[in-house]
Amino acid sequence: MSIATATPAIQVTGVTKTFSRPVERSARSRRRGAQSATEAITTGGDVFTALQDIDLSVGKGEFVSLVGASGCGKTTLLRMMSGLIARDSGEIRIDGRLVNGVPSKVGFVFQEPALLPWRSVHDNLAFALEYKQLPPDEREAVIEDKLKLTNLLEFRNSYPHQLSGGMQQRAGLARALATDPEVLFMDEPLSALDAFTRRRLQQEIASIIEASGATCVLVTHDVDEAVFFSDRIVVMGARPGRVTELIDVPFPRPRTQVELLGNPEAAQIRDRVLELVLGLG
Amino acid sequence: MALTNDAPGRAPRPDLSPVQDPEAPAEPSALRTFLRRRWTLPILSVVVFLIVWQIVGMNLNPILLATPGSVAVALGELVVNGQLGFAFLRAMGALGAGFGIAAVVGIGVGLLMGRSIVAYRVINPYVSFFQATPLIALTPLVVIWAGIGFPAEVVITFLLAVWTVIINTSEGTRNTPPILLDMASVYHAKESSVVRNVALPHAVPYIFAGLRIALGKALIGVIIGEMSISLQGLGGLIVDFGDSFQTAKLLAAIITSSIVGVVGTIIIEILRRYIAPWSQTVDRGKL
């Protein structure tokens, strides 16, 4: 191990998470736990280990993807890193500070757009900026800037249901960027989109992220997507959830879909990841 | 093709199948087109009902069943001598006060129960108990507490209506999609902001559904209250006319009490459109 020269953006040390599943649960907690619960069913008993002894370090500006079969706890890990759920033991630090609740300077792109249906695109971004209490003109400038970045400026007054799935997810991204996050967490942000929209958005997101310089952690089921975005791919295994292998993706960023398509090295990396995820490695 | 098709003047579907019966008419007849109009059947239904009622009523003792004609005459009489107008306003007043307080208290308590699991567990037993209790049975107790008169009737109205509002508000709030709550915590929204911007707007359709049901219960409270406590207003008229076998006037008073309910429903609907225009999904086909 080399001596760390700078504080890593995210440092995960010895993190373990178990879930207990009482027989009777309220509808709310059932739905709240659903994402992690479906990922982490490892035992039929009352307590099961979603994640065991996870160590992971993400450098500043690095793009890391978490991939793995269902039940490996990747979404749980992402949600713990972002402070949305608590860990049982171990340490998670963002920018050197212990995570306890959602840290400032963190952005999150959800699996669904998670827009407030009763607010326009503009007002959804304004909601995310509320806690910053910016002066109105400054706030408007930020919103306009992020909407321009995501090509949504002309839809600023549209309501979510008036937008296509891809546009909704772009609005979710614009909102995540509005707070100028240093760390951006993305939980399968493109999984609900059709293949073409997904490809196009991957390219757009890549260039937006490049410009922002944010550190990114992405959970995805799409190995091609992981290869396209990441500097490093974290392959996770299930029962209990753990990190099985770290794979470097050595191509310089930003990348284009086209240059990776015919690249034999990229194909090799993709095959290796697939083998590991499918348990063939 | 269904007669309930409510698109007026809709062009007949182009017939792509080979012609089987050269005798079949190409255009629907004028009668069928008329019947398919949106308002034709409801109006026709009511008119036929009134005619049947009139014929049956004319052949019965008027004490058993007054005819629509005599009810209309009685209605006119009661409006002219001012009895009905006063009774109507009194009922609207009791409804406005009892239901209004129930709406405010119900939404408040419901939000609290929806956002705090502790509050939910503490309050829910009472909500379940009172929701299941025939609260009209509390009338004597309410009279002992509040005396004979308007305040007691407002209390009865409130007691009948409030539980439905509480239940619907708390269910709507508890059903806020977790992803929106996660989103709110990512952006450090305070509890007051979560309630105002996320939970309450999400609960609005549930709340208005609850208000509409509660309005019906509140109106029962108003009329029963008047019938059994003060013997004034619409409830008082209903008892009077019933006891003196004035069936036409009795029906006129009953119809007036449904008008109170209709006016209340319209006010709620106007409020909903004003407060929550995004919840207008139900009448999307209307234009």
Coordinates of C-alpha atoms in Angstrom, one line a residue:
Chain A
M1 CA 0.0 0.0 0.0
S2 CA 1.3 3.4 -0.9
I3 CA 1.3 6.3 1.5
A4 CA -1.7 8.5 0.9
T5 CA -0.6 11.9 -0.3
A6 CA -4.1 13.5 -0.1
T7 CA -7.3 12.8 1.7
P8 CA -9.4 10.6 -0.5
A9 CA -12.8 12.0 -1.4
I10 CA -14.5 8.9 0.1
Q11 CA -12.9 6.5 2.6
V12 CA -14.9 3.4 3.6
T13 CA -13.3 1.4 6.4
G14 CA -14.6 -1.9 7.8
V15 CA -18.2 -1.1 7.2
T16 CA -20.8 -3.7 8.1
K17 CA -24.6 -3.5 7.7
T18 CA -27.1 -6.0 8.9
F19 CA -30.9 -5.8 8.5
S20 CA -33.4 -7.3 10.8
R21 CA -36.7 -8.2 9.4
P22 CA -39.4 -8.2 12.0
V23 CA -42.5 -10.2 11.0
E24 CA -44.8 -7.2 10.9
R25 CA -43.6 -4.0 9.3
S26 CA -45.5 -0.8 8.5
A27 CA -46.0 -0.1 4.9
R28 CA -43.7 2.8 5.0
S29 CA -40.7 1.0 6.5
R30 CA -41.3 -1.9 4.1
R31 CA -41.1 0.4 1.2
R32 CA -38.3 2.4 2.6
G33 CA -36.2 -0.8 3.1
A34 CA -37.3 -2.3 -0.2
Q35 CA -34.3 -1.2 -2.3
S36 CA -31.8 -2.6 0.2
A37 CA -34.0 -5.5 1.2
T38 CA -34.3 -6.9 -2.3
E39 CA -30.6 -6.5 -2.7
A40 CA -29.7 -8.1 0.5
I41 CA -31.8 -11.1 1.2
T42 CA -29.1 -13.5 2.3
T43 CA -30.8 -15.5 4.9
G44 CA -34.3 -16.6 5.7
G45 CA -33.9 -15.7 9.3
D46 CA -34.6 -12.5 11.1
V47 CA -31.2 -10.9 10.7
F48 CA -29.1 -11.0 7.6
T49 CA -25.8 -9.4 6.7
A50 CA -26.2 -7.0 3.7
L51 CA -22.6 -5.9 3.8
Q52 CA -19.6 -7.3 5.6
D53 CA -16.3 -5.5 6.3
I54 CA -16.2 -3.2 3.3
D55 CA -13.1 -1.2 2.6
L56 CA -13.0 1.2 -0.3
S57 CA -11.2 4.4 -1.1
V58 CA -12.3 6.8 -3.8
G59 CA -9.9 9.5 -4.9
K60 CA -10.8 13.1 -5.7
G61 CA -12.4 13.4 -9.1
E62 CA -12.4 9.6 -9.5
F63 CA -15.4 7.9 -11.1
V64 CA -16.1 4.5 -9.5
S65 CA -18.9 2.1 -10.4
L66 CA -20.4 -0.5 -8.1
V67 CA -21.5 -3.6 -10.0
G68 CA -22.6 -7.0 -8.8
A69 CA -25.5 -9.4 -8.9
S70 CA -28.7 -8.6 -7.1
G71 CA -28.3 -9.0 -3.3
C72 CA -24.7 -7.9 -3.1
G73 CA -25.6 -4.7 -1.2
K74 CA -24.3 -2.2 -3.7
T75 CA -27.3 0.2 -3.3
T76 CA -27.1 -0.2 0.4
L77 CA -23.4 0.8 0.3
L78 CA -24.2 3.8 -1.9
R79 CA -27.0 4.9 0.4
M80 CA -24.7 4.5 3.4
M81 CA -21.9 6.5 1.7
S82 CA -24.3 9.3 1.0
G83 CA -25.6 9.3 4.6
L84 CA -29.1 8.3 3.7
I85 CA -29.0 5.2 5.9
A86 CA -26.8 4.5 9.0
R87 CA -24.1 1.9 9.1
D88 CA -23.8 -0.6 11.9
S89 CA -20.1 -0.5 12.3
G90 CA -17.0 0.9 10.6
E91 CA -16.3 4.3 9.3
I92 CA -17.2 6.3 6.2
R93 CA -15.5 9.6 5.6
I94 CA -16.2 12.1 2.9
D95 CA -13.5 14.6 2.5
G96 CA -12.0 13.4 5.8
R97 CA -15.2 14.1 7.7
L98 CA -17.2 11.3 9.3
V99 CA -20.5 10.7 7.5
N100 CA -23.4 11.2 9.9
G101 CA -26.5 12.1 7.9
V102 CA -26.2 13.5 4.4
P103 CA -23.1 15.7 4.2
S104 CA -23.3 19.0 2.4
K105 CA -21.5 19.0 -1.0
V106 CA -23.2 15.7 -1.9
G107 CA -25.5 15.2 -4.8
F108 CA -27.7 12.2 -5.5
V109 CA -29.3 11.0 -8.7
F110 CA -32.0 8.5 -7.9
Q111 CA -33.2 5.5 -9.8
E112 CA -36.4 7.3 -10.6
P113 CA -36.3 11.0 -11.4
A114 CA -37.7 11.7 -7.9
L115 CA -39.1 15.1 -9.0
L116 CA -42.0 16.7 -7.1
P117 CA -44.9 16.3 -9.5
W118 CA -46.6 19.5 -8.2
R119 CA -43.6 21.7 -9.0
S120 CA -42.2 22.8 -12.3
V121 CA -38.7 21.8 -13.4
H122 CA -37.5 25.2 -12.2
D123 CA -39.2 24.9 -8.9
N124 CA -37.9 21.4 -8.3
L125 CA -34.3 22.8 -8.6
A126 CA -35.3 25.7 -6.3
F127 CA -36.4 23.1 -3.7
A128 CA -33.0 21.6 -3.7
L129 CA -31.4 25.0 -3.2
E130 CA -33.8 26.1 -0.5
Y131 CA -31.5 25.1 2.4
K132 CA -28.7 27.2 1.0
Q133 CA -30.8 30.3 1.3
L134 CA -29.1 32.0 -1.6
P135 CA -30.2 35.5 -2.6
P136 CA -32.9 35.2 -5.3
D137 CA -30.8 36.5 -8.2
E138 CA -28.0 34.2 -7.4
R139 CA -30.3 31.2 -7.1
E140 CA -31.9 32.0 -10.4
A141 CA -28.5 32.2 -12.0
V142 CA -27.6 28.7 -10.7
I143 CA -30.9 27.2 -11.8
E144 CA -30.5 28.7 -15.3
D145 CA -27.0 27.5 -15.6
K146 CA -27.8 23.9 -14.6
L147 CA -30.9 23.9 -16.9
K148 CA -28.7 25.1 -19.8
L149 CA -26.2 22.4 -19.0
T150 CA -28.8 19.7 -19.2
N151 CA -30.6 21.3 -22.2
L152 CA -33.8 21.9 -20.3
L153 CA -33.9 25.7 -20.3
E154 CA -36.9 25.8 -22.5
F155 CA -38.8 23.3 -20.3
R156 CA -38.1 25.3 -17.1
N157 CA -41.8 25.9 -16.5
S158 CA -43.0 22.4 -17.5
Y159 CA -44.2 19.9 -15.0
P160 CA -42.5 16.5 -14.7
H161 CA -45.5 14.6 -16.2
Q162 CA -45.1 16.8 -19.3
L163 CA -41.6 15.6 -19.9
S164 CA -40.2 12.3 -21.4
G165 CA -38.5 9.8 -19.1
G166 CA -35.1 10.9 -20.4
M167 CA -35.9 14.6 -19.8
Q168 CA -37.1 13.8 -16.3
Q169 CA -33.9 12.1 -15.5
R170 CA -32.0 15.0 -16.9
A171 CA -34.0 17.3 -14.6
G172 CA -33.0 15.0 -11.7
L173 CA -29.4 15.4 -12.8
A174 CA -29.7 19.2 -13.1
R175 CA -31.1 19.2 -9.6
A176 CA -28.2 17.1 -8.3
L177 CA -25.7 19.5 -9.9
A178 CA -27.5 22.6 -8.6
T179 CA -25.9 22.4 -5.2
D180 CA -22.4 22.1 -6.9
P181 CA -21.6 18.8 -5.3
E182 CA -18.1 17.6 -4.8
V183 CA -19.3 14.0 -4.6
L184 CA -22.1 12.8 -6.9
F185 CA -23.9 9.5 -6.0
M186 CA -25.9 7.9 -8.8
D187 CA -28.2 4.9 -8.1
E188 CA -28.9 3.2 -11.5
P189 CA -30.0 6.6 -12.9
L190 CA -30.5 5.3 -16.4
S191 CA -31.9 1.9 -15.8
A192 CA -35.5 2.9 -16.5
L193 CA -34.7 4.4 -20.0
D194 CA -34.7 2.7 -23.4
A195 CA -31.4 1.7 -24.8
F196 CA -31.0 4.6 -27.2
T197 CA -31.9 7.3 -24.7
R198 CA -29.6 5.7 -22.3
R199 CA -26.6 5.8 -24.6
R200 CA -27.3 9.4 -25.5
L201 CA -27.6 10.4 -21.9
Q202 CA -24.5 8.5 -20.9
Q203 CA -22.6 10.7 -23.3
E204 CA -24.2 13.9 -22.0
I205 CA -23.7 12.9 -18.4
A206 CA -20.1 12.1 -19.0
S207 CA -19.3 15.5 -20.4
I208 CA -21.3 17.3 -17.7
I209 CA -19.4 15.4 -15.0
E210 CA -16.1 16.0 -16.7
A211 CA -16.8 19.8 -16.6
S212 CA -17.9 19.7 -12.9
G213 CA -14.8 17.7 -11.8
A214 CA -17.0 15.9 -9.2
T215 CA -16.1 12.6 -7.6
C216 CA -18.7 10.1 -8.7
V217 CA -20.0 6.8 -7.4
L218 CA -22.4 4.9 -9.7
V219 CA -24.5 1.8 -9.0
T220 CA -25.4 0.1 -12.2
H221 CA -26.4 -3.2 -13.7
D222 CA -25.1 -2.3 -17.1
V223 CA -21.5 -3.5 -17.4
D224 CA -21.0 -1.4 -20.6
E225 CA -22.1 1.6 -18.8
A226 CA -19.7 0.9 -15.9
V227 CA -16.8 0.5 -18.4
F228 CA -17.8 3.7 -20.3
F229 CA -17.9 5.9 -17.2
S230 CA -15.5 4.5 -14.6
D231 CA -11.9 4.9 -13.7
R232 CA -12.4 1.9 -11.5
I233 CA -15.1 -0.8 -11.3
V234 CA -15.9 -2.3 -7.9
V235 CA -17.2 -5.8 -8.4
M236 CA -19.3 -7.0 -5.4
G237 CA -20.4 -10.4 -4.4
A238 CA -23.4 -11.5 -2.3
R239 CA -24.1 -13.5 0.8
P240 CA -22.7 -11.6 2.5
G241 CA -22.2 -8.5 0.5
R242 CA -18.5 -7.8 0.0
V243 CA -16.0 -6.3 -2.5
T244 CA -14.7 -9.2 -4.6
E245 CA -12.4 -7.3 -7.0
L246 CA -11.3 -3.8 -8.1
I247 CA -10.8 -3.4 -11.8
D248 CA -9.1 -0.4 -13.4
V249 CA -10.4 1.1 -16.6
P250 CA -7.2 2.8 -17.9
F251 CA -8.6 4.9 -20.7
P252 CA -8.4 8.7 -20.4
R253 CA -11.6 10.6 -19.7
P254 CA -13.7 12.0 -21.3
R255 CA -14.5 9.0 -23.5
T256 CA -16.9 8.6 -26.4
Q257 CA -19.1 5.6 -26.9
V258 CA -17.7 5.1 -30.4
E259 CA -14.0 4.9 -29.3
L260 CA -14.9 2.2 -26.7
L261 CA -17.0 0.2 -29.2
G262 CA -14.2 -1.2 -31.2
N263 CA -11.6 -1.2 -28.4
P264 CA -10.4 -4.8 -27.6
E265 CA -9.1 -3.8 -24.2
A266 CA -12.5 -2.4 -23.3
A267 CA -14.1 -5.6 -24.4
Q268 CA -11.7 -7.6 -22.3
I269 CA -12.5 -5.5 -19.2
R270 CA -16.2 -5.9 -19.8
D271 CA -15.9 -9.6 -20.2
R272 CA -13.8 -9.9 -17.0
V273 CA -16.4 -7.9 -15.1
L274 CA -19.2 -10.0 -16.5
E275 CA -17.4 -13.2 -15.6
L276 CA -17.0 -12.0 -12.0
V277 CA -20.5 -10.8 -11.6
L278 CA -21.9 -14.0 -13.0
G279 CA -19.6 -16.1 -10.9
L280 CA -17.7 -17.7 -13.7
G281 CA -14.3 -16.1 -12.9
Chain B
M1 CA -71.1 0.0 -29.8
A2 CA -71.8 1.3 -26.3
L3 CA -74.5 3.9 -25.8
T4 CA -72.4 5.4 -23.0
N5 CA -69.9 6.7 -25.5
D6 CA -69.7 10.4 -24.5
A7 CA -67.9 11.9 -27.5
P8 CA -70.7 13.9 -29.2
G9 CA -70.9 13.7 -32.9
R10 CA -68.1 11.1 -33.2
A11 CA -67.6 10.0 -36.7
P12 CA -68.5 6.3 -37.3
R13 CA -65.5 4.0 -37.5
P14 CA -64.3 3.4 -41.0
D15 CA -65.5 0.0 -42.0
L16 CA -62.5 -2.0 -43.2
S17 CA -64.1 -5.4 -43.3
P18 CA -65.6 -6.6 -46.6
V19 CA -69.3 -5.6 -46.9
Q20 CA -71.4 -8.5 -45.6
D21 CA -74.9 -7.0 -45.4
P22 CA -75.7 -4.5 -48.2
E23 CA -79.0 -3.8 -46.4
A24 CA -77.3 -2.4 -43.2
P25 CA -77.6 1.4 -42.8
A26 CA -74.3 3.2 -43.4
E27 CA -75.1 6.0 -41.0
P28 CA -76.4 5.6 -37.4
S29 CA -80.0 6.9 -37.2
A30 CA -80.8 10.3 -35.9
L31 CA -82.3 8.8 -32.7
R32 CA -79.2 6.8 -31.9
T33 CA -77.0 9.9 -32.4
F34 CA -79.3 11.8 -30.0
L35 CA -79.2 9.0 -27.4
R36 CA -75.4 9.0 -27.5
R37 CA -75.2 12.7 -26.5
R38 CA -73.6 13.0 -23.1
W39 CA -76.6 14.5 -21.2
T40 CA -79.4 12.8 -23.0
L41 CA -79.7 9.7 -20.9
P42 CA -79.2 11.3 -17.4
I43 CA -81.9 13.9 -18.1
L44 CA -84.2 11.3 -19.7
S45 CA -83.8 9.0 -16.7
V46 CA -84.8 11.8 -14.3
V47 CA -87.7 12.9 -16.4
V48 CA -89.1 9.4 -16.6
F49 CA -88.6 8.8 -12.9
L50 CA -90.5 12.0 -12.1
I51 CA -93.4 11.1 -14.5
V52 CA -93.7 7.6 -12.9
W53 CA -93.6 9.1 -9.4
Q54 CA -96.3 11.6 -10.4
I55 CA -98.6 8.9 -11.8
V56 CA -98.0 6.6 -8.8
G57 CA -98.4 9.5 -6.3
M58 CA -101.7 10.6 -7.9
N59 CA -103.1 7.1 -7.3
L60 CA -102.0 7.0 -3.6
N61 CA -103.1 8.7 -0.4
P62 CA -101.1 12.0 -0.4
I63 CA -100.0 11.3 3.2
L64 CA -98.2 8.2 2.0
L65 CA -96.5 9.7 -1.1
A66 CA -96.8 13.3 -2.3
T67 CA -96.5 13.9 -6.0
P68 CA -93.5 15.8 -7.5
G69 CA -96.0 18.6 -8.4
S70 CA -97.2 19.0 -4.9
V71 CA -93.6 18.9 -3.5
A72 CA -92.7 21.7 -5.9
V73 CA -95.7 23.7 -4.7
A74 CA -94.8 23.1 -1.1
L75 CA -91.2 24.1 -1.8
G76 CA -92.4 27.4 -3.3
E77 CA -94.6 28.1 -0.3
L78 CA -91.9 27.4 2.2
V79 CA -89.4 29.6 0.3
V80 CA -91.9 32.5 0.0
N81 CA -92.9 32.4 3.7
G82 CA -89.1 32.4 4.6
Q83 CA -89.2 29.2 6.7
L84 CA -86.9 27.3 4.3
G85 CA -84.5 30.1 3.7
F86 CA -83.9 30.5 7.4
A87 CA -83.6 26.7 8.0
F88 CA -81.2 26.4 5.0
L89 CA -78.9 29.2 6.4
R90 CA -79.0 27.6 9.8
A91 CA -78.0 24.3 8.4
M92 CA -75.2 25.8 6.3
G93 CA -74.0 27.6 9.4
A94 CA -73.8 24.5 11.5
L95 CA -72.2 22.6 8.6
G96 CA -69.7 25.4 8.0
A97 CA -68.7 25.6 11.6
G98 CA -68.7 21.8 12.5
F99 CA -67.2 20.6 9.2
G100 CA -64.8 23.6 9.0
I101 CA -63.3 22.9 12.4
A102 CA -63.2 19.1 11.6
A103 CA -61.3 19.8 8.4
V104 CA -58.7 22.0 10.1
V105 CA -58.3 19.7 13.1
G106 CA -58.4 16.6 11.0
I107 CA -55.7 17.8 8.5
G108 CA -53.5 18.9 11.4
V109 CA -53.8 15.7 13.4
G110 CA -53.5 13.6 10.2
L111 CA -50.3 15.3 9.2
L112 CA -48.9 14.8 12.7
M113 CA -49.8 11.1 12.6
G114 CA -48.4 10.7 9.1
R115 CA -45.1 12.3 9.9
S116 CA -44.5 10.9 13.4
I117 CA -44.7 7.2 14.1
V118 CA -44.9 8.0 17.8
A119 CA -47.9 10.3 17.3
Y120 CA -49.4 7.7 15.1
R121 CA -49.1 5.0 17.7
V122 CA -50.4 7.2 20.4
I123 CA -53.4 8.6 18.5
N124 CA -54.4 5.7 16.3
P125 CA -56.3 3.7 18.9
Y126 CA -58.7 6.6 19.5
V127 CA -59.2 7.2 15.8
S128 CA -60.0 3.5 15.2
F129 CA -62.3 3.5 18.2
F130 CA -64.3 6.6 17.3
Q131 CA -64.4 5.7 13.6
A132 CA -66.1 2.4 14.6
T133 CA -68.5 4.0 17.1
P134 CA -71.9 5.2 16.0
L135 CA -71.3 8.7 17.3
I136 CA -74.9 9.7 17.1
A137 CA -75.2 7.7 20.4
L138 CA -73.0 10.5 22.0
T139 CA -75.8 13.1 21.4
P140 CA -77.2 13.0 24.9
L141 CA -73.7 13.3 26.4
V142 CA -72.9 16.3 24.1
V143 CA -76.1 17.9 25.2
I144 CA -75.1 17.5 28.8
W145 CA -71.8 19.1 28.1
A146 CA -72.7 21.8 25.6
G147 CA -76.4 22.5 26.4
I148 CA -79.3 22.5 24.1
G149 CA -78.7 24.6 21.1
F150 CA -76.4 25.5 18.2
P151 CA -73.0 24.7 19.9
A152 CA -74.1 21.2 20.7
E153 CA -75.1 20.6 17.0
V154 CA -71.7 22.0 15.9
V155 CA -70.0 19.6 18.2
I156 CA -72.0 16.6 16.9
T157 CA -71.2 17.6 13.3
F158 CA -67.6 17.9 14.1
L159 CA -67.5 14.6 15.9
L160 CA -69.0 12.8 13.0
A161 CA -66.7 14.3 10.4
V162 CA -63.3 14.6 11.9
W163 CA -62.2 11.0 12.0
T164 CA -62.5 10.5 8.2
V165 CA -60.4 13.6 7.6
I166 CA -57.8 12.4 10.1
I167 CA -57.6 8.9 8.6
N168 CA -57.3 10.1 5.0
T169 CA -54.8 12.8 5.7
S170 CA -52.6 10.5 7.8
E171 CA -52.8 7.7 5.1
G172 CA -52.0 10.2 2.3
T173 CA -49.0 11.5 4.3
R174 CA -47.7 8.1 5.3
N175 CA -47.9 7.0 1.6
T176 CA -45.5 9.7 0.5
P177 CA -43.0 7.9 -1.9
P178 CA -39.9 7.1 0.1
I179 CA -37.8 8.3 -2.8
L180 CA -39.2 11.8 -2.4
L181 CA -38.4 11.8 1.3
D182 CA -34.9 10.6 0.5
M183 CA -34.6 13.4 -2.0
A184 CA -35.7 15.9 0.6
S185 CA -33.1 14.7 3.1
V186 CA -30.4 14.8 0.4
Y187 CA -31.2 18.5 0.1
H188 CA -31.3 19.1 3.9
A189 CA -35.0 20.0 3.9
K190 CA -36.3 20.9 7.4
E191 CA -39.3 19.0 8.7
S192 CA -41.5 22.1 8.1
S193 CA -40.4 22.2 4.5
V194 CA -40.9 18.4 4.0
V195 CA -44.4 18.8 5.3
R196 CA -45.2 21.9 3.3
N197 CA -43.5 20.9 0.0
V198 CA -43.5 17.1 -0.1
A199 CA -45.9 15.3 2.3
L200 CA -48.9 17.7 2.3
P201 CA -49.0 18.2 -1.5
H202 CA -48.8 14.4 -1.9
A203 CA -51.6 14.0 0.6
V204 CA -53.9 16.5 -1.1
P205 CA -55.9 14.1 -3.3
Y206 CA -56.4 11.8 -0.2
I207 CA -57.4 14.8 1.9
F208 CA -60.0 16.0 -0.6
A209 CA -61.4 12.5 -1.0
G210 CA -61.7 12.4 2.8
L211 CA -63.3 15.8 2.9
R212 CA -66.0 14.7 0.5
I213 CA -66.9 11.6 2.6
A214 CA -66.7 13.7 5.8
L215 CA -69.0 16.3 4.3
G216 CA -71.7 13.6 4.0
K217 CA -71.2 12.6 7.6
A218 CA -71.2 16.2 8.8
L219 CA -74.5 16.8 7.1
I220 CA -76.0 13.8 8.9
G221 CA -74.7 15.4 12.1
V222 CA -76.3 18.7 11.3
I223 CA -79.7 17.2 10.5
I224 CA -79.7 14.7 13.3
G225 CA -78.5 17.4 15.7
E226 CA -81.4 19.7 14.7
M227 CA -83.9 16.8 14.9
S228 CA -82.9 15.6 18.3
I229 CA -81.5 18.7 20.1
S230 CA -83.0 22.1 19.2
L231 CA -85.8 21.1 16.8
Q232 CA -84.9 24.1 14.8
G233 CA -83.7 24.6 11.2
L234 CA -84.1 21.9 8.6
G235 CA -84.1 19.1 11.1
G236 CA -86.8 20.8 13.1
L237 CA -88.9 21.3 9.9
I238 CA -88.5 17.6 9.0
V239 CA -89.7 16.5 12.5
D240 CA -92.6 19.0 12.4
F241 CA -93.8 18.1 9.0
G242 CA -93.4 14.4 9.6
D243 CA -95.3 14.5 12.9
S244 CA -98.1 16.5 11.2
F245 CA -98.3 14.2 8.1
Q246 CA -97.5 17.1 5.7
T247 CA -95.7 14.8 3.3
A248 CA -95.2 17.3 0.5
K249 CA -93.5 19.8 2.9
L250 CA -91.5 17.0 4.5
L251 CA -90.1 16.1 1.1
A252 CA -89.4 19.7 0.3
A253 CA -87.4 20.0 3.5
I254 CA -85.5 16.8 2.7
I255 CA -84.7 18.1 -0.8
T256 CA -83.4 21.3 0.7
S257 CA -81.1 19.4 3.0
S258 CA -79.6 17.6 0.0
I259 CA -79.1 21.1 -1.6
V260 CA -77.0 21.9 1.5
G261 CA -74.8 18.9 0.8
V262 CA -74.5 19.8 -2.9
V263 CA -73.5 23.3 -2.1
G264 CA -70.9 22.0 0.3
T265 CA -69.5 19.6 -2.3
I266 CA -69.3 22.4 -4.9
I267 CA -67.4 24.6 -2.4
I268 CA -65.0 21.7 -1.7
E269 CA -64.5 21.1 -5.4
I270 CA -63.8 24.8 -6.1
L271 CA -61.3 24.8 -3.2
R272 CA -59.5 21.8 -4.6
R273 CA -59.1 23.3 -8.0
Y274 CA -57.8 26.5 -6.5
I275 CA -55.5 24.9 -4.0
A276 CA -54.3 21.8 -5.9
P277 CA -54.8 22.2 -9.7
W278 CA -52.4 19.3 -10.3
S279 CA -54.9 16.9 -8.7
Q280 CA -57.5 17.4 -11.4
T281 CA -56.9 14.1 -13.0
V282 CA -60.4 12.9 -12.6
D283 CA -62.1 15.3 -15.0
R284 CA -59.4 15.2 -17.7
G285 CA -61.8 14.0 -20.3
K286 CA -64.3 16.8 -19.8
L287 CA -62.6 19.8 -21.5

